PDB file of C-alpha atoms in Angstrom:
ATOM      1  CA  MET L   1     113.680  92.875  78.707  1.00 47.00           C
ATOM      2  CA  TYR L   2     116.456  93.232  82.271  1.00 50.00           C
ATOM      3  CA  LYS L   3     120.449  93.518  80.141  1.00 61.00           C
ATOM      4  CA  TYR L   4     122.406  92.796  83.012  1.00 70.00           C
ATOM      5  CA  ASP L   5     125.505  91.509  81.428  1.00 76.00           C
ATOM      6  CA  PHE L   6     126.482  88.563  83.904  1.00 81.00           C
ATOM      7  CA  LEU L   7     122.730  86.933  83.300  1.00 90.00           C
ATOM      8  CA  THR L   8     123.283  83.748  81.159  1.00 92.00           C
ATOM      9  CA  THR L   9     120.851  82.639  78.543  1.00 92.00           C
ATOM     10  CA  GLN L  10     118.481  81.149  80.589  1.00 95.00           C
ATOM     11  CA  GLN L  11     118.472  83.380  83.267  1.00 95.00           C
ATOM     12  CA  ARG L  12     117.627  86.066  80.592  1.00 93.00           C
ATOM     13  CA  GLN L  13     114.487  83.547  79.843  1.00 95.00           C
ATOM     14  CA  ARG L  14     113.620  83.426  83.006  1.00 96.00           C
ATOM     15  CA  VAL L  15     113.770  87.128  83.689  1.00 95.00           C
ATOM     16  CA  GLN L  16     111.365  87.679  80.433  1.00 94.00           C
ATOM     17  CA  GLU L  17     109.704  85.101  81.956  1.00 96.00           C
ATOM     18  CA  LEU L  18     108.748  86.967  85.732  1.00 95.00           C
ATOM     19  CA  GLU L  19     107.830  89.627  83.006  1.00 94.00           C
ATOM     20  CA  ASN L  20     104.924  87.734  81.514  1.00 96.00           C
ATOM     21  CA  MET L  21     103.669  86.477  84.457  1.00 96.00           C
ATOM     22  CA  SER L  22     100.403  87.546  85.692  1.00 96.00           C
ATOM     23  CA  ALA L  23     100.448  88.691  89.742  1.00 92.00           C
ATOM     24  CA  GLN L  24      98.586  85.511  90.638  1.00 94.00           C
ATOM     25  CA  GLU L  25     101.638  83.542  88.787  1.00 97.00           C
ATOM     26  CA  TRP L  26     103.984  86.119  90.545  1.00 95.00           C
ATOM     27  CA  GLU L  27     103.304  85.809  94.501  1.00 92.00           C
ATOM     28  CA  SER L  28     103.380  82.304  93.992  1.00 95.00           C
ATOM     29  CA  LEU L  29     106.763  81.997  93.972  1.00 96.00           C
ATOM     30  CA  CYS L  30     107.120  83.344  97.063  1.00 93.00           C
ATOM     31  CA  LYS L  31     107.720  81.259  99.610  1.00 93.00           C
ATOM     32  CA  HIS L  32     106.677  83.120 102.370  1.00 90.00           C
ATOM     33  CA  CYS L  33     110.087  82.765 104.194  1.00 91.00           C
ATOM     34  CA  GLY L  34     109.412  86.089 105.689  1.00 92.00           C
ATOM     35  CA  VAL L  35     113.415  87.449 105.244  1.00 92.00           C
ATOM     36  CA  CYS L  36     112.668  90.246 102.852  1.00 90.00           C
ATOM     37  CA  CYS L  37     110.076  91.171 106.026  1.00 90.00           C
ATOM     38  CA  LEU L  38     113.974  91.797 108.329  1.00 91.00           C
ATOM     39  CA  ALA L  39     115.803  95.427 108.806  1.00 88.00           C
ATOM     40  CA  LYS L  40     118.376  95.308 106.517  1.00 86.00           C
ATOM     41  CA  VAL L  41     121.686  97.461 107.019  1.00 83.00           C
ATOM     42  CA  ASP L  42     123.503  98.672 104.296  1.00 79.00           C
ATOM     43  CA  THR L  43     126.958  98.792 104.792  1.00 74.00           C
ATOM     44  CA  GLU L  44     129.938 101.150 103.644  1.00 72.00           C
ATOM     45  CA  MET L  45     131.563  97.725 102.018  1.00 69.00           C
ATOM     46  CA  SER L  46     128.381  97.137  99.279  1.00 69.00           C
ATOM     47  CA  THR L  47     126.747  94.583 101.097  1.00 78.00           C
ATOM     48  CA  THR L  48     123.571  94.569 102.623  1.00 83.00           C
ATOM     49  CA  LEU L  49     123.396  93.027 106.180  1.00 86.00           C
ATOM     50  CA  PHE L  50     120.179  91.309 107.603  1.00 90.00           C
ATOM     51  CA  MET L  51     119.063  91.878 111.101  1.00 91.00           C
ATOM     52  CA  ASP L  52     116.815  90.872 113.712  1.00 93.00           C
ATOM     53  CA  TYR L  53     113.765  93.309 113.937  1.00 91.00           C
ATOM     54  CA  CYS L  54     111.250  93.246 110.999  1.00 91.00           C
ATOM     55  CA  CYS L  55     108.132  94.835 109.904  1.00 88.00           C
ATOM     56  CA  GLU L  56     105.572  95.983 112.823  1.00 89.00           C
ATOM     57  CA  HIS L  57     102.964  94.009 110.793  1.00 90.00           C
ATOM     58  CA  LEU L  58     104.386  90.637 110.410  1.00 92.00           C
ATOM     59  CA  ASP L  59     102.811  87.474 112.073  1.00 95.00           C
ATOM     60  CA  CYS L  60     106.305  86.009 112.822  1.00 95.00           C
ATOM     61  CA  ALA L  61     104.542  82.982 113.270  1.00 94.00           C
ATOM     62  CA  THR L  62     103.641  82.532 109.901  1.00 94.00           C
ATOM     63  CA  LYS L  63     105.821  84.606 107.898  1.00 92.00           C
ATOM     64  CA  LYS L  64     102.310  86.661 106.501  1.00 91.00           C
ATOM     65  CA  CYS L  65     101.873  89.831 106.535  1.00 90.00           C
ATOM     66  CA  LYS L  66      99.033  91.339 108.790  1.00 90.00           C
ATOM     67  CA  ILE L  67      98.121  93.738 106.210  1.00 89.00           C
ATOM     68  CA  TYR L  68      99.577  92.322 102.631  1.00 86.00           C
ATOM     69  CA  LYS L  69      97.206  94.360 100.610  1.00 85.00           C
ATOM     70  CA  ASP L  70      97.751  97.128 102.089  1.00 85.00           C
ATOM     71  CA  ARG L  71     101.410  96.849 102.496  1.00 84.00           C
ATOM     72  CA  ILE L  72     103.004  99.401 100.107  1.00 79.00           C
ATOM     73  CA  LYS L  73     100.505 102.220 101.304  1.00 78.00           C
ATOM     74  CA  LYS L  74     100.514 101.711 105.016  1.00 74.00           C
ATOM     75  CA  GLN L  75     104.242 100.794 105.374  1.00 67.00           C
ATOM     76  CA  LYS L  76     106.300 103.900 103.293  1.00 62.00           C
ATOM     77  CA  GLY L  77     109.780 102.656 104.601  1.00 64.00           C
ATOM     78  CA  PHE L  78     109.236  99.549 105.405  1.00 68.00           C
ATOM     79  CA  CYS L  79     107.910  97.491 102.600  1.00 79.00           C
ATOM     80  CA  LYS L  80     108.876  97.266  99.059  1.00 80.00           C
ATOM     81  CA  LYS L  81     107.322  95.340  96.337  1.00 84.00           C
ATOM     82  CA  VAL L  82     110.147  93.118  95.482  1.00 90.00           C
ATOM     83  CA  THR L  83     110.023  93.656  91.691  1.00 92.00           C
ATOM     84  CA  ILE L  84     112.113  92.478  88.877  1.00 93.00           C
ATOM     85  CA  ASP L  85     115.010  95.299  90.205  1.00 91.00           C
ATOM     86  CA  THR L  86     114.910  93.657  93.316  1.00 89.00           C
ATOM     87  CA  VAL L  87     115.025  90.122  92.879  1.00 93.00           C
ATOM     88  CA  LEU L  88     118.709  90.926  90.490  1.00 91.00           C
ATOM     89  CA  ASP L  89     120.468  93.150  92.184  1.00 85.00           C
ATOM     90  CA  ASN L  90     122.422  91.072  94.817  1.00 79.00           C
ATOM     91  CA  GLN L  91     121.658  92.597  98.295  1.00 80.00           C
ATOM     92  CA  LEU L  92     118.503  92.788  98.742  1.00 85.00           C
ATOM     93  CA  LEU L  93     117.023  89.409  98.951  1.00 91.00           C
ATOM     94  CA  PRO L  94     118.505  86.058 100.455  1.00 91.00           C
ATOM     95  CA  ALA L  95     119.326  83.147  97.352  1.00 92.00           C
ATOM     96  CA  SER L  96     116.566  81.504  98.782  1.00 94.00           C
ATOM     97  CA  CYS L  97     114.040  83.620  97.995  1.00 95.00           C
ATOM     98  CA  GLY L  98     111.309  81.657  95.343  1.00 96.00           C
ATOM     99  CA  TYR L  99     112.054  85.074  93.006  1.00 96.00           C
ATOM    100  CA  VAL L 100     115.759  84.563  93.103  1.00 96.00           C
ATOM    101  CA  GLU L 101     116.234  81.228  92.728  1.00 96.00           C
ATOM    102  CA  TYR L 102     113.794  81.493  89.659  1.00 97.00           C
ATOM    103  CA  VAL L 103     116.181  83.238  88.034  1.00 96.00           C
ATOM    104  CA  PHE L 104     119.005  81.506  89.311  1.00 95.00           C
ATOM    105  CA  GLY L 105     118.751  78.668  90.546  1.00 95.00           C
ATOM    106  CA  PRO L 106     118.849  76.950  93.922  1.00 94.00           C
ATOM    107  CA  ALA L 107     120.885  78.931  96.538  1.00 93.00           C
ATOM    108  CA  LYS L 108     123.946  77.421  98.070  1.00 91.00           C
ATOM    109  CA  TYR L 109     122.799  78.523 101.825  1.00 89.00           C
ATOM    110  CA  PRO L 110     119.175  78.541 102.614  1.00 89.00           C
ATOM    111  CA  ALA L 111     118.127  81.005 104.651  1.00 90.00           C
ATOM    112  CA  LYS L 112     117.084  80.237 108.204  1.00 89.00           C
ATOM    113  CA  VAL L 113     115.883  82.226 110.624  1.00 92.00           C
ATOM    114  CA  ASP L 114     114.952  81.480 113.916  1.00 94.00           C
ATOM    115  CA  PHE L 115     111.627  83.986 113.998  1.00 94.00           C
ATOM    116  CA  THR L 116     110.780  83.214 118.471  1.00 94.00           C
ATOM    117  CA  LYS L 117     114.156  85.720 118.402  1.00 94.00           C
ATOM    118  CA  VAL L 118     113.280  88.544 115.092  1.00 94.00           C
ATOM    119  CA  THR L 119     110.955  91.665 117.038  1.00 92.00           C
ATOM    120  CA  PRO L 120     108.540  93.427 115.381  1.00 92.00           C
ATOM    121  CA  MET L 121     109.262  97.125 115.378  1.00 88.00           C
ATOM    122  CA  SER L 122     107.739 100.151 113.800  1.00 83.00           C
ATOM    123  CA  ASP L 123     109.935 101.735 110.251  1.00 77.00           C
ATOM    124  CA  SER L 124     110.210 105.017 113.634  1.00 80.00           C
ATOM    125  CA  VAL L 125     111.322 103.161 116.323  1.00 82.00           C
ATOM    126  CA  PHE L 126     114.022 101.010 114.124  1.00 78.00           C
ATOM    127  CA  MET L 127     115.480 104.251 112.438  1.00 78.00           C
ATOM    128  CA  ARG L 128     115.955 105.570 116.343  1.00 82.00           C
ATOM    129  CA  LYS L 129     118.481 102.838 116.982  1.00 81.00           C
ATOM    130  CA  THR L 130     122.022 103.700 117.715  1.00 83.00           C
ATOM    131  CA  ILE L 131     125.126 101.638 115.344  1.00 81.00           C
ATOM    132  CA  SER L 132     126.134  99.495 118.664  1.00 85.00           C
ATOM    133  CA  ASP L 133     122.901  98.464 119.002  1.00 83.00           C
ATOM    134  CA  ILE L 134     122.336  98.094 115.286  1.00 82.00           C
ATOM    135  CA  LEU L 135     125.166  95.856 115.067  1.00 84.00           C
ATOM    136  CA  ARG L 136     124.210  94.326 118.171  1.00 88.00           C
ATOM    137  CA  HIS L 137     121.076  92.272 116.561  1.00 89.00           C
ATOM    138  CA  ILE L 138     122.595  91.378 112.552  1.00 90.00           C
ATOM    139  CA  ILE L 139     122.178  88.190 111.777  1.00 90.00           C
ATOM    140  CA  LYS L 140     125.252  86.737 111.330  1.00 86.00           C
ATOM    141  CA  GLU L 141     124.114  83.688 108.937  1.00 86.00           C
ATOM    142  CA  SER L 142     122.698  86.465 106.595  1.00 85.00           C
ATOM    143  CA  ILE L 143     126.144  87.432 105.050  1.00 82.00           C
ATOM    144  CA  ASN L 144     126.432  83.745 104.449  1.00 84.00           C
ATOM    145  CA  TRP L 145     122.429  82.742 102.564  1.00 86.00           C
ATOM    146  CA  HIS L 146     122.024  86.753 100.404  1.00 83.00           C
ATOM    147  CA  TYR L 147     124.630  85.817  97.880  1.00 78.00           C
ATOM    148  CA  ARG L 148     124.707  84.411  95.069  1.00 77.00           C
TER     149      ARG L 148
END
């Protein structure tokens, strides 16, 4: 059991339910919003900002990964498996993520990303971006919708 002081009794119960879910039940919580596939930048103020770049394997029209079953093996940098720790970290997923809402309830600010303006790119290309280029590509709305 995860021991997070900030969780209510009901939220702790939900976390325990997540821990006991089958892979199929876990996957069924995903809304396929594509936000977890966006590039993220951590700031010095412990804030994660989302960018209008995504993993090269995200189909921006369907918001589904083209290599989903092999994504962890093939995407060493960009793609991380969503775990309970990821769900409970206030910075890594938007509040409207299905996993986050399962524990914390409906989001105050749903993630609404215009994927027609998102550019897929490889992790190695993204890592070569300059700070000024990164700043130009931050999704400004993300500051609202990723907090719980």
